[in-house]
Coordinates of C-alpha atoms and ligand atoms in Angstrom, one line a residue:
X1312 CA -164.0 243.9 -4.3
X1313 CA -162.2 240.6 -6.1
X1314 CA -164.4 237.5 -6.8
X1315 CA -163.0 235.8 -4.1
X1316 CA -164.4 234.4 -1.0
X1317 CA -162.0 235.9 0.7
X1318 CA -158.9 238.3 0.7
X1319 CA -156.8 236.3 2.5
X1320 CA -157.2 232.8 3.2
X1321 CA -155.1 230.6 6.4
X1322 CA -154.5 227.3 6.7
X1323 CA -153.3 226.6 10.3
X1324 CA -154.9 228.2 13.2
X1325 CA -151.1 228.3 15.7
X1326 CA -149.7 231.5 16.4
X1327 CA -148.5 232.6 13.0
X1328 CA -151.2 231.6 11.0
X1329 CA -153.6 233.2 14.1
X1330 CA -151.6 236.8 14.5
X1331 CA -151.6 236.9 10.5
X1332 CA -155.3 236.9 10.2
X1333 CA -156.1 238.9 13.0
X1334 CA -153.9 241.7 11.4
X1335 CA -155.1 241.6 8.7
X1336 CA -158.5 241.4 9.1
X1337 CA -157.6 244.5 11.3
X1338 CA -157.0 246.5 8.2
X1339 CA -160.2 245.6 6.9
X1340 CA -158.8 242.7 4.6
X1341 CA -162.1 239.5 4.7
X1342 CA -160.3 236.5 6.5
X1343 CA -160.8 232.9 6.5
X1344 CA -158.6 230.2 8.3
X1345 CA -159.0 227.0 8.3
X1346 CA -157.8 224.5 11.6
X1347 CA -158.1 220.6 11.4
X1348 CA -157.5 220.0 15.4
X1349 CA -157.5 222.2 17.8
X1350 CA -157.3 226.0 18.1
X1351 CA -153.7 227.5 19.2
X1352 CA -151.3 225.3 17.3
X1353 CA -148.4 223.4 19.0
X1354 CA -146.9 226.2 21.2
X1355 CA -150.6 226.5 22.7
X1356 CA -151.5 222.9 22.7
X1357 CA -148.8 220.1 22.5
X1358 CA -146.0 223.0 23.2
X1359 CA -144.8 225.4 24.7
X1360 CA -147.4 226.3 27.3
X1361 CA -148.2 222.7 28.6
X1362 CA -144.6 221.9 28.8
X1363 CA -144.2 224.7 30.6
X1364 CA -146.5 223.5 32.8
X1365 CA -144.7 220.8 33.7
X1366 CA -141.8 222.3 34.1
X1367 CA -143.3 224.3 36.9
X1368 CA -145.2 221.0 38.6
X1369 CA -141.5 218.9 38.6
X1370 CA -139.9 221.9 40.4
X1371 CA -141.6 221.5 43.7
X1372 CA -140.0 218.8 44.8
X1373 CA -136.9 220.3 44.5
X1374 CA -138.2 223.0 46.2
X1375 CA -139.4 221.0 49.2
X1376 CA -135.7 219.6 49.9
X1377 CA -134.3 223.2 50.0
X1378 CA -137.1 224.6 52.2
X1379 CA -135.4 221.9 54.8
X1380 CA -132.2 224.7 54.6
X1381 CA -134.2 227.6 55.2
X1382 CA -135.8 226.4 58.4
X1383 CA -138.8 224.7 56.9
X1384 CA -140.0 220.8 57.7
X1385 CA -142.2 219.4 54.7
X1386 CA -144.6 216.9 55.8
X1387 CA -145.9 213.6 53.6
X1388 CA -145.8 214.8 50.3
X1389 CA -147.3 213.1 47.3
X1390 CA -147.9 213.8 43.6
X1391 CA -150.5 212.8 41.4
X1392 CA -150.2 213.0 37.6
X1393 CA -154.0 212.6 36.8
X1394 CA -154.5 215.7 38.4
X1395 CA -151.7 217.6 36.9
X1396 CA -153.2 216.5 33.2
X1397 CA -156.6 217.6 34.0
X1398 CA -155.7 220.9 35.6
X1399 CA -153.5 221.3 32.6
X1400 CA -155.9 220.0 30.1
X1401 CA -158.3 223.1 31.9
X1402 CA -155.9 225.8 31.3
X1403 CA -155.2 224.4 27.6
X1404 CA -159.0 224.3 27.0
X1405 CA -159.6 228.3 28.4
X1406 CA -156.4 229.1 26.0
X1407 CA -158.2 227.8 23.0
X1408 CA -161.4 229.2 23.6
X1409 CA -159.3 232.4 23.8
X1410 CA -157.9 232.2 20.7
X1411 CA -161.1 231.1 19.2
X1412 CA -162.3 234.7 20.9
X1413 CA -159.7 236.7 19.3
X1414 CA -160.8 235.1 15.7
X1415 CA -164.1 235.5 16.5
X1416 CA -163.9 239.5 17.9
X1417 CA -161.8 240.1 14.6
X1418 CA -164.1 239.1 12.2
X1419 CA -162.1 236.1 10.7
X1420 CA -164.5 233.0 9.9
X1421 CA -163.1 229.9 11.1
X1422 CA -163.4 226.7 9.0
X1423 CA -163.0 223.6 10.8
X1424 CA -161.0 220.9 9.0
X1425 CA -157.6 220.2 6.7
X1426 CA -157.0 222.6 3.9
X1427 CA -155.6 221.3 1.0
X1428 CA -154.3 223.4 -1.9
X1429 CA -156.3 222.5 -5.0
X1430 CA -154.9 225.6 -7.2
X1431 CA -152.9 228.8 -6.6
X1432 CA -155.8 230.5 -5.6
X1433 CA -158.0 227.8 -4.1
X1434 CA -158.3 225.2 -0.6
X1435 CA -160.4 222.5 0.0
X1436 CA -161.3 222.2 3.7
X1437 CA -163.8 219.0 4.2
X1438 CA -166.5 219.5 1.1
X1439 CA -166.1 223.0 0.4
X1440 CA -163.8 224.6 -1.3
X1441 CA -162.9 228.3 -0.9
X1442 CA -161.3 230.9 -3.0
X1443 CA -158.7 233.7 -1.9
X1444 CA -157.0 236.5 -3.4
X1445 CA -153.8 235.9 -1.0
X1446 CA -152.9 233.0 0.8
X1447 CA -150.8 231.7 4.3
X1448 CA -149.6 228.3 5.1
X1449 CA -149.0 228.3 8.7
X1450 CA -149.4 224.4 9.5
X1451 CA -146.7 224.1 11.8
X1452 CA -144.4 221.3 12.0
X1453 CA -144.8 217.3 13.4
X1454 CA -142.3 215.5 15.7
X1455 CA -140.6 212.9 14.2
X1456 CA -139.7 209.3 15.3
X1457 CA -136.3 207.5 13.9
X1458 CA -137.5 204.8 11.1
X1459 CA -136.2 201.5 13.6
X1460 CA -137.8 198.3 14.3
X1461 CA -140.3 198.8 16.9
X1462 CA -140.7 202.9 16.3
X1463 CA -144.4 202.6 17.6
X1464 CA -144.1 201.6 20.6
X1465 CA -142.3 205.1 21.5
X1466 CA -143.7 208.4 22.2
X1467 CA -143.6 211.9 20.7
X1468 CA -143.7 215.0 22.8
X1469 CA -147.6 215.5 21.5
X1470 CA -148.6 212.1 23.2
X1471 CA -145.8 213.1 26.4
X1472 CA -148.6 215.2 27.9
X1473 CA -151.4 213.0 28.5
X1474 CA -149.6 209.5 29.2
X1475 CA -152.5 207.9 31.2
X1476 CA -150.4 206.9 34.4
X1477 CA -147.0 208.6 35.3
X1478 CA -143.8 206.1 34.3
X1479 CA -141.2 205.0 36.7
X1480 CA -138.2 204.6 33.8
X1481 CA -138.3 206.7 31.0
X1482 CA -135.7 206.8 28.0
X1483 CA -135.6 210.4 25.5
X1484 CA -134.0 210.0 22.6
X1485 CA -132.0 213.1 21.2
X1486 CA -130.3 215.9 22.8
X1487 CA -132.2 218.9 21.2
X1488 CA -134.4 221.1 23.2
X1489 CA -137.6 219.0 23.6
X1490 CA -135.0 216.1 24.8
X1491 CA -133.2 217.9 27.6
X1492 CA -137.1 220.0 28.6
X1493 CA -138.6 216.5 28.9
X1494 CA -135.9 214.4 30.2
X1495 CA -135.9 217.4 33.9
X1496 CA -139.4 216.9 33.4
X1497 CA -140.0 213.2 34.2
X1498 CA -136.8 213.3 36.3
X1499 CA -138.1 216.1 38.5
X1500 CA -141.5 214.5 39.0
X1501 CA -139.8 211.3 40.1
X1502 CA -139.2 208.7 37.3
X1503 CA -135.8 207.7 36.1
X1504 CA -134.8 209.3 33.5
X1505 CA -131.9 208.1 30.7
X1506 CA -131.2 210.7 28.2
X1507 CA -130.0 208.8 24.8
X1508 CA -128.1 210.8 22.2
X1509 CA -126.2 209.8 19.1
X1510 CA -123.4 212.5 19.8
X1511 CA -121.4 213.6 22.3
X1512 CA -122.7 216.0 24.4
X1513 CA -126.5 217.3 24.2
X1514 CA -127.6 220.7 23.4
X1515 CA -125.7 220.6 19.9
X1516 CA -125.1 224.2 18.3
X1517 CA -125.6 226.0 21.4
X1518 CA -122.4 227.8 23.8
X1519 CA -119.9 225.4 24.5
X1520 CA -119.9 226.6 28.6
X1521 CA -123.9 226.5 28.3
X1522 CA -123.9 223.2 27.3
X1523 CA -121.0 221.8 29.9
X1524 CA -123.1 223.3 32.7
X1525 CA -126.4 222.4 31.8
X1526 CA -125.2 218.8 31.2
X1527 CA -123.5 219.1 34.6
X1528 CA -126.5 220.4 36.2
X1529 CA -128.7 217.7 34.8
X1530 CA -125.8 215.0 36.1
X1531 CA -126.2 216.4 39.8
X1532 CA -130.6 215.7 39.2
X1533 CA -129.8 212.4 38.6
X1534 CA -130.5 212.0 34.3
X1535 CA -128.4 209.4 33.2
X1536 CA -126.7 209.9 29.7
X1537 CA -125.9 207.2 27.4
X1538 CA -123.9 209.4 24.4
X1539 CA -122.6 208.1 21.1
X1540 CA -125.5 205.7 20.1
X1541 CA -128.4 205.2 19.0
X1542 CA -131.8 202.9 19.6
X1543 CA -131.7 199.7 16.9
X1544 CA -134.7 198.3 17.8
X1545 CA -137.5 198.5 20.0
X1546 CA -140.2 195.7 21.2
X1547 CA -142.3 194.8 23.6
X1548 CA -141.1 193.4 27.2
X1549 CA -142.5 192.1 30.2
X1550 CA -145.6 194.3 32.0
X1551 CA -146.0 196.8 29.4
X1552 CA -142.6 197.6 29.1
X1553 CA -140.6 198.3 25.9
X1554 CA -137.2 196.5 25.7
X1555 CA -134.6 198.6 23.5
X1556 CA -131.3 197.5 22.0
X1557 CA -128.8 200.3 21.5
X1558 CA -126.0 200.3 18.4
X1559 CA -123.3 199.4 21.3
X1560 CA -124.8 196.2 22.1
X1561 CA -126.6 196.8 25.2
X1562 CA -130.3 197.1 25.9
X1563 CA -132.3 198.7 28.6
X1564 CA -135.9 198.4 29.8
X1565 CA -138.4 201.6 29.8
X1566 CA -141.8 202.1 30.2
X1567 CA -142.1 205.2 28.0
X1568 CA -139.7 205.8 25.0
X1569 CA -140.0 209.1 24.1
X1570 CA -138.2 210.7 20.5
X1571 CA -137.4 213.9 20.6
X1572 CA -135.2 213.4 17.3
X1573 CA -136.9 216.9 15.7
X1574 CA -139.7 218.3 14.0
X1575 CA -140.5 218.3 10.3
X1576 CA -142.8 220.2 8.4
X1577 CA -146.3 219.2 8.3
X1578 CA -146.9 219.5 4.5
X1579 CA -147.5 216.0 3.9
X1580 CA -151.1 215.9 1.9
X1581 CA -151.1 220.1 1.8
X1582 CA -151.4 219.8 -2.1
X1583 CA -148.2 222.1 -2.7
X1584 CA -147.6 220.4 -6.0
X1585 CA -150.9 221.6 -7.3
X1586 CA -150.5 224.8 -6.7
X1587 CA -146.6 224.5 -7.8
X1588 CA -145.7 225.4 -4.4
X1589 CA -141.9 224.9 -4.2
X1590 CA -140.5 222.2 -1.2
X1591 CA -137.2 221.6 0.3
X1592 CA -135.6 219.5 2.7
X1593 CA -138.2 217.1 4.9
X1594 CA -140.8 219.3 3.4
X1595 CA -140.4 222.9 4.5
X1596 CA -142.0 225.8 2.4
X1597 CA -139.0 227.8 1.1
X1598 CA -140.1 231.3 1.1
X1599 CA -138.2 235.0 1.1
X1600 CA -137.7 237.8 3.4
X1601 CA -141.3 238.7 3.2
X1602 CA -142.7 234.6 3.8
X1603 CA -143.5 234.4 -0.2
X1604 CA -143.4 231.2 -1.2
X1605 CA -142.4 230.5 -4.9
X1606 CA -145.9 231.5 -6.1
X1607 CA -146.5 235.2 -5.8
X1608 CA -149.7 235.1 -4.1
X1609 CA -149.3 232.4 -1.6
X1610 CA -146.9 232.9 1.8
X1611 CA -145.6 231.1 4.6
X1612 CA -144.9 231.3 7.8
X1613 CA -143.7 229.7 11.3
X1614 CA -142.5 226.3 11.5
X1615 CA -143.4 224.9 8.3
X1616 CA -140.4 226.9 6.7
X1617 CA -138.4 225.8 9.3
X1618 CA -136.6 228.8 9.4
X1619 CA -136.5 229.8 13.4
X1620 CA -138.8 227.1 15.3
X1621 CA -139.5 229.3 17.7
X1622 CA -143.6 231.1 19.0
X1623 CA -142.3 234.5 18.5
X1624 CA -140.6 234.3 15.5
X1625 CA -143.9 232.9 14.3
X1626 CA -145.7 235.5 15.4
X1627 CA -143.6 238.3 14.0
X1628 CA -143.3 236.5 10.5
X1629 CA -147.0 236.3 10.2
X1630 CA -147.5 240.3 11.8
X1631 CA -144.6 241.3 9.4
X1632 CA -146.6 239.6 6.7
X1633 CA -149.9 241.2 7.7
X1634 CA -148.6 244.5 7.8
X1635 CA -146.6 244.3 4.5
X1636 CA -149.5 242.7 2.3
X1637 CA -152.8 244.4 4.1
X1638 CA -151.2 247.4 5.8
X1639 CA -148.8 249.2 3.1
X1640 CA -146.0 248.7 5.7
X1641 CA -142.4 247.3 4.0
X1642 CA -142.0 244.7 6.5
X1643 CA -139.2 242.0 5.7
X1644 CA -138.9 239.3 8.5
X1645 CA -135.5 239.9 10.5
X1646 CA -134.1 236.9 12.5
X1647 CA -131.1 238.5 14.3
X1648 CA -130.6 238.6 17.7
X1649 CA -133.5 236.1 18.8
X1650 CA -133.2 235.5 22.1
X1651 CA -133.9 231.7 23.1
X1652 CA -134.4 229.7 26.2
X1653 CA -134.5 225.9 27.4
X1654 CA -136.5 225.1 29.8
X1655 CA -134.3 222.5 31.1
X1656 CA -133.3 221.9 34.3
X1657 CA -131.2 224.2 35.5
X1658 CA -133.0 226.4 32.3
X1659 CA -130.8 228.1 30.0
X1660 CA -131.6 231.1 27.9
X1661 CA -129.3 232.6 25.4
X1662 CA -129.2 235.7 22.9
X1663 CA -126.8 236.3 20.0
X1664 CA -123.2 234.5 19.0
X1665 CA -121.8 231.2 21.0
X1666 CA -118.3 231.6 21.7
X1667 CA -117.5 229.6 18.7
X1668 CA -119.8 231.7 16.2
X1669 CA -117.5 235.0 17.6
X1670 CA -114.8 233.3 17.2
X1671 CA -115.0 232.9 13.6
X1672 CA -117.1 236.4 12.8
X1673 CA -114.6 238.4 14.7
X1674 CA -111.2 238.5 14.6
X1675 CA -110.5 239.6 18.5
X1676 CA -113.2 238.5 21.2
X1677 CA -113.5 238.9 24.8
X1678 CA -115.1 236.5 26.6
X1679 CA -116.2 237.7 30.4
X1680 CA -117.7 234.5 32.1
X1681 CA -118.8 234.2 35.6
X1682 CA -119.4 230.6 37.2
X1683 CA -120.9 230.6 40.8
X1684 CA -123.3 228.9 43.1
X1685 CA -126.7 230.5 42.9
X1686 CA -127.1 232.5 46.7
X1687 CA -130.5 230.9 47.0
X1688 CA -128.9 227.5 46.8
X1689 CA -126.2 227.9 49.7
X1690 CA -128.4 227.4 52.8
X1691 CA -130.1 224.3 51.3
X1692 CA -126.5 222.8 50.4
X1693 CA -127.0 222.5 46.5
X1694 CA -123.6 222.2 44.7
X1695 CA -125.3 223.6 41.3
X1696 CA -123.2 226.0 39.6
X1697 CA -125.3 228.9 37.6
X1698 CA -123.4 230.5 34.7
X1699 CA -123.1 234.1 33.0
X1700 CA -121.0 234.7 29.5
X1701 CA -120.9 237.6 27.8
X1702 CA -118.8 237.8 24.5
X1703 CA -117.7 241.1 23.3
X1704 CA -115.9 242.1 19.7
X1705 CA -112.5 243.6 21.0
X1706 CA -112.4 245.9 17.9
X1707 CA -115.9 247.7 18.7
X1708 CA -116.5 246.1 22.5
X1709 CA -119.6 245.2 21.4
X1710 CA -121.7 242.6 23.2
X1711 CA -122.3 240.0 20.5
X1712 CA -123.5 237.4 23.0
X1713 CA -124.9 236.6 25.8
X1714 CA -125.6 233.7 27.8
X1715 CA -126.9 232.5 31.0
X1716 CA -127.4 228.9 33.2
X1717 CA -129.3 228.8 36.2
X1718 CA -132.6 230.0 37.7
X1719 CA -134.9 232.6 36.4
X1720 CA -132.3 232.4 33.1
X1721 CA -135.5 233.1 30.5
X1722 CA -136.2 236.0 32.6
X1723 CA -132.9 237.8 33.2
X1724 CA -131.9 237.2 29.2
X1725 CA -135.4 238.8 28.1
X1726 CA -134.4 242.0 29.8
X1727 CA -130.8 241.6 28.0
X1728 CA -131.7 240.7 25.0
X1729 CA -133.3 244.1 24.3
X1730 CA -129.4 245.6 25.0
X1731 CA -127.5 242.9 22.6
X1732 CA -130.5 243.9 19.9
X1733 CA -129.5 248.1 20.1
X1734 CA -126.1 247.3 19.8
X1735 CA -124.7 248.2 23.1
X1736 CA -121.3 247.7 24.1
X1737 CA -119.6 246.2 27.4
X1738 CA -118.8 249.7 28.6
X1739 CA -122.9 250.2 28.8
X1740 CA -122.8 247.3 30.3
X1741 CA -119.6 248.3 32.7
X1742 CA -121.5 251.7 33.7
X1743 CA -125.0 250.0 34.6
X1744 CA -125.6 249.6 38.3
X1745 CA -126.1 246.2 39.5
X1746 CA -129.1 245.2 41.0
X1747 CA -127.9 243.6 44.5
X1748 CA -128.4 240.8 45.5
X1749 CA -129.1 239.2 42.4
X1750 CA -127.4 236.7 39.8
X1751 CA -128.0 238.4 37.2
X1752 CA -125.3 241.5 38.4
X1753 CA -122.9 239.6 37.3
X1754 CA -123.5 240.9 33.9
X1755 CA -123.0 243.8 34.3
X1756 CA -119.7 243.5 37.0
X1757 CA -117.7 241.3 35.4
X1758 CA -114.2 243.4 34.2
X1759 CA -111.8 241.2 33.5
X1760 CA -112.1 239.1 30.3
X1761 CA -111.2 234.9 31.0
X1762 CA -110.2 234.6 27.3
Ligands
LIG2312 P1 -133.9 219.8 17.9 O1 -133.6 220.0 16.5 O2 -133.6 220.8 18.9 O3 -133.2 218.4 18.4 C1 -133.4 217.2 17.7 C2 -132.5 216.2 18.3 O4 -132.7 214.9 17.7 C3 -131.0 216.6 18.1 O5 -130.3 216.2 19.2 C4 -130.6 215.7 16.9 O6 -129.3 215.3 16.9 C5 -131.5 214.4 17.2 N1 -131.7 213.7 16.0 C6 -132.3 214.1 14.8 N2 -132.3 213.1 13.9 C7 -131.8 212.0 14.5 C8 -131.6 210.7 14.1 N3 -131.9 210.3 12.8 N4 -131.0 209.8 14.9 C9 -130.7 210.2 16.2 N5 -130.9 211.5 16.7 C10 -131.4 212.4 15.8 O7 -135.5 219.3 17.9 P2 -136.5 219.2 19.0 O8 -137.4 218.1 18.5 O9 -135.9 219.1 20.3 O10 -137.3 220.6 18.9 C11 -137.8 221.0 17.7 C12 -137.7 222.5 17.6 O11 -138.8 223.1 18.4 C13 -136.4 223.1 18.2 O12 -135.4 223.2 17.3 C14 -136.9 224.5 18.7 O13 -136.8 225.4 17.6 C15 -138.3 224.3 19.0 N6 -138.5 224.1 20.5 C16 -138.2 225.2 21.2 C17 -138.4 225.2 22.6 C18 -138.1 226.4 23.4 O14 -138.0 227.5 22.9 N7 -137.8 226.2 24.7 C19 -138.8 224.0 23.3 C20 -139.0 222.9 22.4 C21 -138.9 223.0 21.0 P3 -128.1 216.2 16.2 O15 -127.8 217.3 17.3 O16 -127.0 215.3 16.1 O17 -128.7 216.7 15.0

């Protein structure tokens, strides 16, 4: 027994800092965790799981001008986006009391409020302040908006979910994930939808091919991309509207500006510095291969050391830390091979190297790539083209990615990913029975290599 309140003390109650205190108090380690809002973090809250959400609700009407193909006549239809926020706000509220369940069941004692490092070994959440042995940062990250005249009046994804009446003209700025998720959101649900982006071509860092086609596939759902600019200035128009210049000189009328220009950090007023906590870029908690930060006894993990921004990379950081300082387990975090989807629309999902990233870690690749229009999409006349790449190292045929546009794409590359991960090459791939008919044979029948 130390003299501390508690073994291990959290600050952030989202998926990392959660799994990492329910582990730990699993091994019979005395938790604490402290949450200032609600209980689930982003992913569970103002993430992941909402978005997805809406993802799902702008799909049907999509789905009710393709039944027309298939034999079907859809009468009036009609949406309402009160309801879809309160049936989601429902669902987001039985999550949280879920989480607050799996706390409670473990035995960690939930503080509600800020914590605030006061010393290496100390937090201040509201008036009390609580001593541990060991502890986690897990505060997440915050969107952030571009510092322009006029920022305010936008949006960030958090506020996206609970905009009190649906808009009919919406701009997203950026061309990162949250940009393209939102931008088939609002589009599918029925507002018009322009898709600003300082470069060329959105989805930055990702396949080459993946990007083409989702950008493609996007074009044929009616987003409208203005590339190569940026927002100057933003202020208020006529009914509620925000008037926004763009760097080329013309400006545009929107009732909801949305950035989706990234996510920082949150370690704003964490107290780092008085705990000698050491920073980097926008913020982030540098730690090492087993989330310690530069002081000994206090770790990091998820989003806040903006390593992978991703739920289950989170969630294994803060298991791997768990099991490493409370179990006796050597567990180093390991980032290869995460597999990684957009839920854009058409989705995309990926695992492993882009065609570019092969290219320059191997000196002969072979790229396999299949382009075709989804079989479910034929009888209702949809042009969309779905997509399948593999990319294999000629020296050991090894699949070192993997990438797929078009429906179900999160779900097909799950299932893959576990292959890429063990190594297997595209001759285990060449002797696996496709599944017929389905898309996702295509990875395992295409022979001969494009490039
Ligand atoms: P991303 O980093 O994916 O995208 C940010 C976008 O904003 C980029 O297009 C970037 O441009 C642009 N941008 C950044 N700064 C500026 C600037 N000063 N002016 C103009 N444009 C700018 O961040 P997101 O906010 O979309 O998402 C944050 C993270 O959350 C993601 O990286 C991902 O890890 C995670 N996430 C995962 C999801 C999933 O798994 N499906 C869904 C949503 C989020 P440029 O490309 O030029 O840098």
């Amino acid at each position: 027994m130390t003299n501390y309140d508690y073994d291990l003390f959290v600050i952030g109650g989202g998926s990392g800092g959660v799994r990492a205190a329910r582990i730990a108090a699993g091994y019979g380690a005395r938790v604490g965790l402290c949450e200032e809002s609600r209980l689930g973090g982003t992913c569970v809250i103002r993430g992941c799981v909402p978005k997805k959400l809406l993802v799902f609700a702008s799909q049907f009407g999509e789905a009710f001008e393709d039944a027309a193909g298939y034999g079907w006549s859809v009468g009036d239809t009609a949406f309402s986006w009160p309801d879809l926020v309160a049936a989601k706000e429902r669902e987001i509220t039985r999550l949280e009391q879920v989480y607050g369940r799996l706390l409670g069941n473990a035995g960690v004692e939930l503080h509600r409020g800020r914590g605030t490092l006061l010393d290496r070994n100390t937090v201040q959440v509201g008036d009390r302040r609580i001593s541990a042995e060991k502890i986690l940062i897990a505060v997440g990250g915050r969107p952030y908006r571009l510092d322009i005249p006029g920022a305010e009046l936008g949006i960030v994804s958090d506020d996206a979910f609970d905009l009190p009446e649906f808009p009919e003209r919406v701009l997203v700025v950026g061309g990162g994930y949250i940009a393209v998720e939102f931008a088939g959101i609002f589009r599918g649900l029925g507002a018009e939808v322009m898709l600003n982006y300082r470069r060329e071509r959105i989805l930055r860092g990702f396949d080459t091919d993946v990007r083409r086609v989702v950008e493609a596939g996007m074009l044929g759902r009616g987003v409208q991309f203005h590339y190569s600019n940026d927002p100057i200035r933003i202020v208020e128009g006529g009914l509620g509207r925000r008037q926004v210049t763009f760097s080329d000189g013309t400006d545009g009328e929107f009732d909801v500006v949305l950035f989706a220009t990234g996510r920082h950090p949150y370690t704003g007023s964490l107290g780092l510095e008085n705990a000698d906590v050491t920073a980097g870029p926008k913020g982030l908690i540098v730690v090492d291969e087993y989330n310690r930060t530069s002081v000994d006894n206090i770790f990091a993990v998820g989003d806040v050391t903006d390593r992978v921004a991703l739920t289950p990379v989170a969630l294994m950081e803060g298991h791997a830390f768990a099991d490493t300082q409370f179990g006796g387990m050597d567990r180093p975090v390991d980032h290869a091979n995460v597999p990684s989807a957009v839920f854009s629309q058409p989705p995309s999902s990926s695992v492993g190297l882009t065609e570019e990233e092969a290219r320059t870690q191997c000196e002969h690749v072979r790229v396999f790539r299949s382009e075709f229009t989804p079989m479910k999409y034929t009888l209702s006349d949809r042009s969309e083209k779905a997509l399948m790449k593999i990319l294999v190292d000629g020296q050991s045929d090894r699949v070192m990615g993997l990438h797929v546009v078009g429906p179900d794409a999160a779900e097909i590359v799950q299932g893959f990913a576990v292959a890429v991960r063990a190594g297997l090459t595209k001759a285990d791939f060449d002797r696996t029975i496709g599944i017929h008919p389905t898309s996702a044979e295509e990875l395992v029948t295409m022979r001969e290599p494009v490039a």
